[in-house]
Short mmCIF file of C-alpha atoms and ligand atoms in Angstrom, two decimals:
data_model
loop_
_atom_site.label_atom_id
_atom_site.label_comp_id
_atom_site.label_asym_id
_atom_site.label_seq_id
_atom_site.Cartn_x
_atom_site.Cartn_y
_atom_site.Cartn_z
CA MET A 1001 22.84 16.19 -2.64
CA SER A 1002 25.12 18.90 -1.28
CA LEU A 1003 25.97 18.65 2.39
CA SER A 1004 26.15 21.76 4.50
CA PRO A 1005 29.81 22.74 5.12
CA GLY A 1006 29.34 23.42 8.80
CA LEU A 1007 26.53 23.95 11.24
CA LEU A 1008 26.87 25.08 14.83
CA LEU A 1009 23.85 24.50 17.05
CA ARG A 1010 24.58 26.65 20.01
CA ASP A 1011 23.21 26.81 23.56
CA PHE A 1012 20.58 24.10 23.44
CA ARG A 1013 19.25 21.61 25.93
CA LEU A 1014 20.68 18.45 24.34
CA VAL A 1015 18.49 15.40 24.82
CA ASP A 1016 18.99 11.88 23.53
CA GLU A 1017 18.61 8.45 25.11
CA THR A 1018 21.82 8.84 27.11
CA MET A 1019 21.90 12.53 27.98
CA ASP A 1020 19.96 15.59 28.99
CA MET A 1021 22.38 18.49 29.39
CA PRO A 1022 23.01 22.04 28.19
CA GLY A 1023 25.49 22.32 25.34
CA SER A 1024 26.22 22.82 21.67
CA VAL A 1025 26.70 20.58 18.65
CA TRP A 1026 29.05 20.94 15.71
CA ILE A 1027 28.11 19.27 12.42
CA GLU A 1028 30.43 19.01 9.43
CA GLN A 1029 29.69 17.34 6.09
CA GLY A 1030 26.40 16.08 7.47
CA ILE A 1031 27.98 14.27 10.44
CA ILE A 1032 28.09 15.25 14.10
CA ARG A 1033 31.77 15.99 14.83
CA ASP A 1034 31.62 17.37 18.35
CA VAL A 1035 29.26 17.74 21.26
CA PHE A 1036 30.26 20.53 23.64
CA PRO A 1037 28.98 20.80 27.18
CA GLN A 1038 27.95 24.30 28.24
CA GLY A 1039 30.95 26.57 28.72
CA ALA A 1040 33.34 24.62 26.46
CA LEU A 1041 35.32 26.45 23.78
CA LEU A 1042 33.34 26.39 20.51
CA PRO A 1043 34.90 25.93 17.07
CA GLU A 1044 33.45 29.06 15.42
CA THR A 1045 36.81 30.78 15.01
CA ARG A 1046 38.17 27.72 13.20
CA LEU A 1047 35.67 27.85 10.37
CA PRO A 1048 34.31 31.26 9.42
CA MET A 1049 31.95 29.91 6.71
CA HIS A 1050 29.34 28.15 8.72
CA GLN A 1051 25.77 28.63 9.87
CA THR A 1052 24.89 29.10 13.51
CA ILE A 1053 21.51 28.30 15.03
CA GLN A 1054 20.92 29.62 18.52
CA GLY A 1055 18.98 27.63 21.07
CA GLY A 1056 18.96 30.50 23.55
CA GLY A 1057 19.45 28.04 26.40
CA THR A 1058 15.81 26.90 26.30
CA LEU A 1059 15.16 25.18 22.99
CA VAL A 1060 15.74 21.43 22.94
CA LEU A 1061 17.91 19.67 20.37
CA MET A 1062 17.08 16.00 19.88
CA PRO A 1063 17.92 13.32 17.30
CA ALA A 1064 15.50 13.35 14.37
CA LEU A 1065 12.75 10.76 14.78
CA VAL A 1066 12.82 7.32 13.15
CA ASP A 1067 9.47 5.88 12.08
CA LEU A 1068 9.23 2.11 11.70
CA HIS A 1069 5.79 2.23 10.13
CA ALA A 1070 4.12 4.66 7.71
CA HIS A 1071 1.94 4.44 4.61
CA PHE A 1072 2.87 6.92 1.89
CA ARG A 1073 0.36 5.46 -0.65
CA ASP A 1074 2.84 5.90 -3.46
CA PRO A 1075 2.49 4.46 -6.07
CA GLY A 1076 -1.22 4.21 -6.61
CA TYR A 1077 -3.16 6.57 -4.37
CA PRO A 1078 -1.97 10.15 -4.99
CA GLU A 1079 -5.26 11.51 -3.69
CA LYS A 1080 -4.28 10.14 -0.24
CA GLU A 1081 -0.51 10.83 -0.24
CA THR A 1082 2.53 10.94 -2.48
CA LEU A 1083 6.23 10.54 -1.78
CA GLU A 1084 6.48 14.33 -1.89
CA SER A 1085 3.59 15.12 0.48
CA GLY A 1086 4.52 12.25 2.80
CA SER A 1087 8.15 13.36 2.97
CA LEU A 1088 7.13 16.96 3.71
CA ALA A 1089 4.80 15.72 6.44
CA ALA A 1090 7.59 13.57 7.88
CA VAL A 1091 10.10 16.41 8.16
CA ALA A 1092 7.40 18.71 9.59
CA GLY A 1093 6.97 16.07 12.31
CA GLY A 1094 10.70 15.86 13.05
CA TYR A 1095 11.39 12.62 11.17
CA GLY A 1096 14.68 11.92 9.41
CA THR A 1097 14.00 8.25 8.64
CA VAL A 1098 10.71 6.61 7.65
CA VAL A 1099 9.94 2.99 6.77
CA CYS A 1100 7.11 2.79 4.23
CA MET A 1101 4.72 -0.13 4.04
CA ALA A 1102 4.09 -2.08 0.86
CA ASN A 1103 0.28 -1.91 0.55
CA THR A 1104 0.42 0.43 -2.43
CA LYS A 1105 -0.83 -0.12 -6.00
CA PRO A 1106 1.05 -2.03 -7.22
CA VAL A 1107 2.20 -3.73 -4.03
CA ILE A 1108 5.95 -3.41 -3.39
CA ASP A 1109 6.82 -7.09 -3.73
CA THR A 1110 9.97 -6.94 -5.87
CA LEU A 1111 13.37 -5.35 -5.48
CA ALA A 1112 12.87 -3.39 -8.71
CA LYS A 1113 9.69 -1.71 -7.45
CA ALA A 1114 11.31 -0.93 -4.12
CA ARG A 1115 14.38 0.49 -5.83
CA THR A 1116 12.31 2.86 -7.97
CA LEU A 1117 10.59 4.19 -4.87
CA LYS A 1118 13.85 4.58 -2.98
CA LYS A 1119 15.48 6.45 -5.86
CA ARG A 1120 12.56 8.88 -6.15
CA ALA A 1121 12.60 9.54 -2.40
CA ASP A 1122 16.37 10.09 -2.40
CA THR A 1123 16.03 12.66 -5.18
CA LEU A 1124 13.83 14.76 -2.89
CA GLY A 1125 16.69 14.88 -0.38
CA LEU A 1126 14.41 15.64 2.57
CA MET A 1127 14.81 12.49 4.64
CA ASP A 1128 15.59 8.80 4.32
CA LEU A 1129 12.73 6.66 3.12
CA TYR A 1130 13.08 2.88 3.32
CA PRO A 1131 10.59 0.67 1.53
CA VAL A 1132 9.64 -2.68 3.04
CA LEU A 1133 9.15 -5.67 0.80
CA ALA A 1134 5.81 -7.48 1.04
CA LEU A 1135 5.95 -11.11 2.14
CA THR A 1136 3.66 -12.49 -0.55
CA GLN A 1137 3.10 -11.63 -4.20
CA GLY A 1138 0.56 -8.83 -4.47
CA MET A 1139 -0.07 -9.24 -0.72
CA GLU A 1140 -2.48 -11.99 -1.67
CA GLY A 1141 -1.23 -14.39 0.98
CA LYS A 1142 -0.67 -17.22 -1.54
CA VAL A 1143 2.90 -17.25 -2.86
CA LEU A 1144 6.02 -15.79 -1.28
CA SER A 1145 7.24 -12.60 -2.94
CA GLU A 1146 10.74 -12.03 -4.28
CA ILE A 1147 12.06 -12.29 -0.71
CA ARG A 1148 12.64 -15.97 -1.37
CA CYS A 1149 15.17 -15.34 -4.16
CA LEU A 1150 17.15 -12.48 -2.63
CA LYS A 1151 20.72 -12.97 -1.52
CA GLY A 1152 21.38 -12.45 2.17
CA PRO A 1153 22.30 -10.82 4.36
CA LEU A 1154 20.51 -7.72 3.08
CA HIS A 1155 22.64 -5.34 5.13
CA GLU A 1156 25.45 -6.32 2.73
CA SER A 1157 23.61 -6.67 -0.60
CA GLU A 1158 20.66 -4.26 -0.23
CA PRO A 1159 21.13 -2.22 2.95
CA TRP A 1160 18.23 0.04 1.99
CA ILE A 1161 15.74 -2.78 2.69
CA PRO A 1162 15.90 -2.92 6.50
CA MET A 1163 12.58 -4.70 7.13
CA LEU A 1164 9.96 -6.99 5.57
CA SER A 1165 6.23 -6.68 6.20
CA GLU A 1166 2.78 -7.47 4.90
CA ASP A 1167 1.31 -4.65 7.01
CA GLY A 1168 -2.26 -3.76 6.19
CA LYS A 1169 -3.31 -7.36 6.55
CA ASP A 1170 -2.08 -10.56 8.15
CA VAL A 1171 -0.78 -13.63 6.30
CA VAL A 1172 -3.46 -16.17 7.13
CA SER A 1173 -1.55 -19.37 6.33
CA ASP A 1174 0.70 -20.42 9.23
CA ASP A 1175 2.90 -22.31 6.83
CA LEU A 1176 3.49 -19.32 4.56
CA LEU A 1177 4.10 -16.95 7.47
CA TYR A 1178 6.59 -19.42 8.92
CA GLN A 1179 8.38 -19.63 5.55
CA ALA A 1180 8.50 -15.82 5.38
CA MET A 1181 10.01 -15.73 8.88
CA GLN A 1182 12.67 -18.17 7.78
CA GLU A 1183 13.47 -16.01 4.75
CA ALA A 1184 13.68 -12.93 6.99
CA ARG A 1185 16.11 -14.78 9.24
CA ARG A 1186 18.21 -15.81 6.25
CA LEU A 1187 18.18 -12.21 5.00
CA GLY A 1188 19.06 -10.89 8.47
CA VAL A 1189 16.19 -8.38 8.73
CA PRO A 1190 13.20 -8.07 11.07
CA LEU A 1191 9.78 -9.14 9.87
CA SER A 1192 7.09 -6.70 11.04
CA CYS A 1193 3.79 -8.47 11.76
CA HIS A 1194 0.36 -6.94 11.46
CA CYS A 1195 -1.47 -9.20 13.93
CA ASP A 1196 -5.16 -9.63 13.16
CA ALA A 1197 -5.61 -13.11 11.69
CA GLY A 1198 -8.64 -14.04 13.74
CA GLY A 1199 -9.04 -17.70 14.65
CA PRO A 1200 -12.28 -19.60 15.34
CA GLU A 1201 -13.26 -17.74 18.52
CA ALA A 1202 -13.22 -14.38 16.75
CA GLU A 1203 -15.18 -15.83 13.83
CA GLU A 1204 -17.82 -17.16 16.23
CA ALA A 1205 -18.08 -13.78 17.95
CA LYS A 1206 -18.46 -12.07 14.59
CA ALA A 1207 -21.11 -14.56 13.48
CA ALA A 1208 -22.96 -13.97 16.77
CA GLY A 1209 -23.11 -10.26 15.91
CA LYS A 1210 -20.79 -9.09 18.73
CA PRO A 1211 -19.37 -5.57 18.34
CA ARG A 1212 -16.07 -4.96 16.59
CA GLU A 1213 -14.34 -3.93 19.82
CA PHE A 1214 -15.13 -7.41 21.17
CA TRP A 1215 -14.02 -9.64 18.29
CA SER A 1216 -11.09 -7.50 17.17
CA ARG A 1217 -9.51 -7.93 20.61
CA ILE A 1218 -9.81 -11.71 20.28
CA GLU A 1219 -8.32 -11.43 16.79
CA GLU A 1220 -5.31 -9.43 17.89
CA ASN A 1221 -4.61 -11.62 20.90
CA HIS A 1222 -4.94 -14.79 18.87
CA ALA A 1223 -2.76 -13.42 16.08
CA THR A 1224 -0.07 -12.23 18.49
CA GLN A 1225 0.04 -15.64 20.15
CA ARG A 1226 0.31 -17.33 16.74
CA VAL A 1227 3.13 -15.03 15.60
CA LEU A 1228 5.07 -15.57 18.82
CA GLU A 1229 4.85 -19.35 18.47
CA LEU A 1230 5.91 -19.31 14.82
CA ALA A 1231 8.70 -16.84 15.56
CA TRP A 1232 10.05 -19.04 18.35
CA GLN A 1233 10.23 -21.94 15.90
CA ALA A 1234 11.72 -19.84 13.10
CA GLN A 1235 14.28 -18.27 15.46
CA GLY A 1236 14.52 -15.00 13.59
CA HIS A 1237 13.71 -11.39 14.42
CA VAL A 1238 10.00 -10.69 14.57
CA HIS A 1239 8.63 -7.23 15.23
CA ILE A 1240 5.01 -6.80 16.35
CA ALA A 1241 3.35 -3.74 14.82
CA HIS A 1242 0.78 -1.50 16.55
CA VAL A 1243 0.24 -3.48 19.76
CA SER A 1244 -3.06 -2.33 21.25
CA THR A 1245 -4.45 -4.80 23.83
CA LYS A 1246 -3.29 -5.43 27.39
CA GLU A 1247 -3.36 -9.18 26.68
CA SER A 1248 -0.95 -8.78 23.73
CA VAL A 1249 1.34 -6.74 25.97
CA ASP A 1250 1.37 -9.64 28.46
CA LEU A 1251 2.08 -12.19 25.73
CA ILE A 1252 5.00 -10.12 24.45
CA ARG A 1253 6.37 -9.58 27.95
CA LYS A 1254 6.25 -13.35 28.61
CA ALA A 1255 7.86 -14.17 25.26
CA LYS A 1256 10.70 -11.75 25.93
CA GLY A 1257 11.19 -13.39 29.33
CA ARG A 1258 11.25 -16.80 27.70
CA ARG A 1259 14.01 -15.62 25.42
CA GLN A 1260 16.12 -14.62 28.38
CA GLU A 1261 15.51 -17.87 30.25
CA LYS A 1262 16.08 -20.08 27.26
CA PRO A 1263 17.89 -18.33 24.41
CA GLY A 1264 17.19 -20.13 21.15
CA PRO A 1265 19.92 -21.72 19.03
CA LEU A 1266 19.90 -19.15 16.24
CA GLY A 1267 18.57 -16.00 17.73
CA PHE A 1268 14.89 -15.47 18.41
CA THR A 1269 14.58 -11.70 18.66
CA LEU A 1270 11.35 -10.01 19.53
CA THR A 1271 10.62 -6.30 19.31
CA ALA A 1272 7.34 -4.42 19.38
CA GLU A 1273 5.90 -1.00 18.68
CA ALA A 1274 2.94 1.04 19.89
CA THR A 1275 1.42 4.00 18.08
CA PRO A 1276 0.88 7.49 19.52
CA HIS A 1277 -2.88 7.07 19.02
CA HIS A 1278 -3.08 3.85 21.03
CA LEU A 1279 -0.86 5.36 23.74
CA CYS A 1280 -2.76 8.62 23.99
CA LEU A 1281 -6.40 7.95 23.01
CA THR A 1282 -9.19 5.50 23.82
CA HIS A 1283 -12.40 4.21 22.25
CA GLY A 1284 -14.19 7.28 23.65
CA THR A 1285 -12.34 9.35 21.06
CA ALA A 1286 -13.20 6.89 18.28
CA HIS A 1287 -16.83 7.03 19.31
CA ALA A 1288 -16.90 10.84 19.33
CA LEU A 1289 -15.23 10.93 15.89
CA GLY A 1290 -17.48 8.19 14.50
CA ASP A 1291 -16.60 4.50 15.04
CA THR A 1292 -17.16 3.61 11.42
CA THR A 1293 -15.70 6.79 9.87
CA TRP A 1294 -13.17 9.29 11.25
CA GLY A 1295 -12.55 7.24 14.40
CA ARG A 1296 -11.92 3.95 12.58
CA VAL A 1297 -8.43 2.50 12.73
CA ASN A 1298 -6.83 -0.96 12.70
CA PRO A 1299 -6.40 -2.06 15.40
CA PRO A 1300 -9.21 -0.02 17.00
CA LEU A 1301 -8.67 2.48 19.80
CA ARG A 1302 -9.21 0.47 22.98
CA THR A 1303 -10.04 0.93 26.65
CA GLU A 1304 -8.27 3.01 29.28
CA ALA A 1305 -6.99 -0.25 30.84
CA ASP A 1306 -5.36 -1.19 27.51
CA ARG A 1307 -3.86 2.27 27.18
CA GLN A 1308 -2.41 2.07 30.70
CA ALA A 1309 -0.93 -1.35 29.89
CA LEU A 1310 0.72 0.12 26.79
CA ILE A 1311 2.15 3.01 28.81
CA GLN A 1312 3.54 0.55 31.35
CA ALA A 1313 5.00 -1.48 28.47
CA VAL A 1314 6.85 1.50 26.97
CA ARG A 1315 8.10 2.34 30.45
CA ASP A 1316 9.48 -1.13 31.19
CA GLY A 1317 10.81 -1.89 27.69
CA THR A 1318 8.24 -4.54 26.73
CA ILE A 1319 7.44 -2.21 23.86
CA ASP A 1320 10.62 -1.05 22.20
CA ALA A 1321 9.51 1.79 19.95
CA ILE A 1322 6.78 4.26 19.10
CA ALA A 1323 5.78 4.15 15.42
CA THR A 1324 3.11 6.30 13.75
CA ASP A 1325 1.26 3.89 11.43
CA HIS A 1326 0.65 7.12 9.50
CA ALA A 1327 -2.33 6.11 7.32
CA PRO A 1328 -3.58 9.04 5.24
CA HIS A 1329 -7.00 8.75 3.59
CA THR A 1330 -9.30 11.11 1.73
CA GLU A 1331 -12.47 12.44 3.34
CA ARG A 1332 -14.51 10.29 0.98
CA ASP A 1333 -12.66 7.12 1.94
CA LYS A 1334 -12.94 7.88 5.65
CA LEU A 1335 -16.69 8.40 5.32
CA GLN A 1336 -16.82 5.01 3.63
CA GLY A 1337 -14.99 3.39 6.55
CA ALA A 1338 -11.31 3.34 5.51
CA PRO A 1339 -9.29 2.59 8.66
CA GLY A 1340 -6.34 4.71 9.78
CA PHE A 1341 -5.15 8.09 10.98
CA THR A 1342 -2.71 10.60 9.60
CA GLY A 1343 -0.03 10.89 12.27
CA LEU A 1344 3.42 12.11 11.28
CA GLU A 1345 2.78 15.76 12.11
CA THR A 1346 1.31 15.24 15.58
CA SER A 1347 3.13 12.17 16.93
CA PHE A 1348 5.84 13.95 18.88
CA ALA A 1349 3.53 16.56 20.43
CA LEU A 1350 0.97 13.92 21.44
CA CYS A 1351 3.58 11.70 23.07
CA GLN A 1352 5.31 14.60 24.73
CA MET A 1353 2.08 15.86 26.23
CA GLU A 1354 0.64 12.54 27.26
CA LEU A 1355 3.80 10.77 28.38
CA VAL A 1356 6.44 13.36 29.30
CA GLN A 1357 4.35 16.23 30.62
CA GLN A 1358 2.31 13.71 32.62
CA ASP A 1359 5.56 12.41 34.18
CA ARG A 1360 5.23 8.92 32.77
CA LEU A 1361 8.46 9.08 30.77
CA SER A 1362 11.48 11.37 30.70
CA LEU A 1363 12.14 13.26 27.50
CA SER A 1364 15.30 11.18 27.21
CA ARG A 1365 13.29 7.94 27.30
CA LEU A 1366 10.86 9.33 24.72
CA SER A 1367 13.85 10.09 22.50
CA SER A 1368 14.97 6.50 22.89
CA LEU A 1369 11.54 5.18 21.91
CA MET A 1370 11.18 7.46 18.89
CA SER A 1371 14.78 7.62 17.61
CA ALA A 1372 17.55 5.40 19.01
CA SER A 1373 15.52 2.26 19.59
CA PRO A 1374 13.74 2.16 16.20
CA ALA A 1375 17.13 2.85 14.57
CA ARG A 1376 18.55 -0.19 16.37
CA ILE A 1377 15.61 -2.36 15.30
CA LEU A 1378 16.43 -1.45 11.69
CA GLY A 1379 20.11 -2.19 12.25
CA PHE A 1380 21.19 1.44 11.71
CA THR A 1381 24.14 2.34 13.88
CA ASP A 1382 24.60 5.84 12.44
CA ARG A 1383 21.48 7.65 13.68
CA GLY A 1384 19.20 8.20 16.63
CA ARG A 1385 21.77 9.75 19.00
CA ILE A 1386 23.57 13.04 19.48
CA ALA A 1387 27.17 11.90 19.54
CA PRO A 1388 30.29 12.26 17.38
CA THR A 1389 30.18 10.14 14.16
CA PHE A 1390 26.36 9.97 14.22
CA ARG A 1391 24.46 11.59 11.37
CA GLY A 1392 23.49 15.22 11.62
CA ASP A 1393 19.80 14.28 11.64
CA LEU A 1394 18.30 16.39 14.40
CA MET A 1395 15.20 18.28 15.43
CA VAL A 1396 14.71 21.47 17.42
CA VAL A 1397 11.81 21.35 19.84
CA ASP A 1398 10.15 24.07 21.88
CA THR A 1399 8.61 22.07 24.73
CA GLU A 1400 6.54 25.09 25.80
CA ALA A 1401 5.18 26.23 22.41
CA VAL A 1402 1.42 26.38 22.47
CA TRP A 1403 -0.47 25.53 19.29
CA GLN A 1404 -3.56 23.79 18.03
CA VAL A 1405 -3.85 20.84 15.65
CA ASN A 1406 -5.27 22.12 12.38
CA PRO A 1407 -5.38 19.35 9.76
CA SER A 1408 -5.97 21.83 6.95
CA LEU A 1409 -2.40 23.04 7.57
CA PHE A 1410 -0.86 19.54 7.39
CA ARG A 1411 1.71 18.91 4.66
CA SER A 1412 0.20 15.44 4.45
CA ARG A 1413 -2.66 15.05 2.01
CA GLY A 1414 -4.37 12.98 4.70
CA LYS A 1415 -6.34 15.33 6.93
CA ASN A 1416 -7.77 12.39 8.90
CA SER A 1417 -6.29 13.30 12.27
CA PRO A 1418 -7.89 11.74 15.36
CA VAL A 1419 -7.17 14.97 17.27
CA PRO A 1420 -8.39 17.90 15.14
CA GLY A 1421 -8.48 21.12 17.16
CA LEU A 1422 -6.49 19.63 20.05
CA PRO A 1423 -4.63 22.31 22.02
CA CYS A 1424 -0.98 21.24 22.27
CA ARG A 1425 2.05 22.24 24.28
CA GLY A 1426 5.39 21.33 22.69
CA ARG A 1427 6.27 21.57 19.05
CA VAL A 1428 8.90 20.59 16.50
CA LEU A 1429 10.29 23.90 15.24
CA MET A 1430 12.97 22.67 12.91
CA THR A 1431 14.25 19.47 11.32
CA ILE A 1432 17.83 19.04 10.20
CA TYR A 1433 18.76 16.25 7.79
CA GLN A 1434 22.43 15.48 7.26
CA GLY A 1435 23.34 18.92 8.58
CA ARG A 1436 20.84 20.85 6.39
CA VAL A 1437 17.70 22.56 7.62
CA VAL A 1438 14.86 20.83 5.75
CA PHE A 1439 11.96 22.13 7.78
CA GLU A 1440 11.33 25.24 9.82
CA SER A 1441 7.99 25.94 11.45
CA PHE A 1442 6.40 29.12 10.18
CA LEU A 1443 3.80 29.08 12.91
CA SER A 1444 6.04 29.17 15.90
CA PRO A 1445 6.01 32.43 17.82
CA ASP A 1446 9.77 32.01 18.35
CA SER A 1447 10.86 30.44 15.11
CA SER A 1448 13.15 33.30 14.21
CA SER A 1449 14.33 34.22 17.68
CA GLY A 1450 16.85 31.40 17.97
CA LYS A 1451 18.28 31.45 14.50
CA GLY A 1452 21.71 32.99 14.05
CA LYS A 1453 23.42 34.04 10.86
O1 DOR B 689 -5.68 1.60 10.32
C1 DOR B 689 -4.83 1.13 9.57
N1 DOR B 689 -4.66 1.58 8.32
N2 DOR B 689 -4.07 0.13 10.01
C2 DOR B 689 -3.24 -0.55 9.20
O2 DOR B 689 -2.59 -1.43 9.67
C3 DOR B 689 -3.16 -0.21 7.77
C4 DOR B 689 -3.57 1.17 7.52
C5 DOR B 689 -3.78 1.54 6.07
O3 DOR B 689 -3.00 1.13 5.22
O4 DOR B 689 -4.71 2.31 5.82
ZN1 ZN B 690 0.11 0.12 9.05
#
């Protein structure tokens, strides 16, 4: 892939987790070389052959987003998504890095399968895709996958596998999950846990005919508690995916406190994510969309009290990152009850509107949750910030752009948005990957106004 020789992003509001200031950014060979505060002498006379993009003093330049959790359905379900459509959706949403879950057909449970996927994604040259490896063969929950034979640490041998996960379902056997956690520790990577292995109380509630919103809460809380106990014993890095109940938030907050009081011998590390849909929507939306069809997602959309607990948790750091759980499905599958929402192309706008414009988070904190912090969880030290030596993976945002969610215009094949028709304020106008413009919004009223030669 050819890197752009030089890119000057001029007169922007520069926002990352450590700054919010007017200035300009100089990228060379795909890497940020300089960050200039407003009024500083710019390097344009040094290098005549470069591209300039004008921010006009109002557009915001932020690090490209990093998604810890997406489903690209490739291989196996091209009617839902492919690497191509998923990558286009990702860059349209401002993403430069996406971790893809293994519940494809076949399941990604060997290094060879993961490598094929990674190579194909790299050929597209739009963004960085990282496959996870499933914990068990075929995600059947019976025998550990190839993770048990890999050489560690992976950041030395296979740095393109930054996470392990069986997302899509939980590993029911405590013993097997514990073994997987030990392998993850040996390999030096986080293990992302999809917490819904029920326990007897949830089974009783199900058998008694209680509604899904009742038993699925018991399931998640039980599963989170189980994972935290096993993780404490395994002393590795466990990451909790799509936290959705206030009780799980409390369990995670307590477990993080326990770590500080009594650090384990080898390094119990706990991180957690919440999705834009659980942070911004409640069961009322699921009900209006159809609880068993368009509104169905795992875990389900919950109550306003749960949503407020999640917002408090992203504010106080109990939840470390916002991840999409982008789960594209066809119309047919949704009508038959397939759980999940397409999310890559609306995640930033939803979070900006619900969290930043409502004064719950600063834009800088949102950047941390969607870029720098997920990058840290994956062990990437080269992205997620606007600073010299970091990668030129950036996005241009117009925080005032007014638009409406129209799933038929999504690059994703999954049109199953939970917010079709939603009026939005704030939009990703452009995505830059390693110093090259890989996405530019054709809908923005201002998309050409800021762009220089
Ligand atoms: O709703 C969901 N859909 N949640 C998950 O965890 C998996 C996903 C899928 O793969 O469709
Ligand atoms: Zn998922």
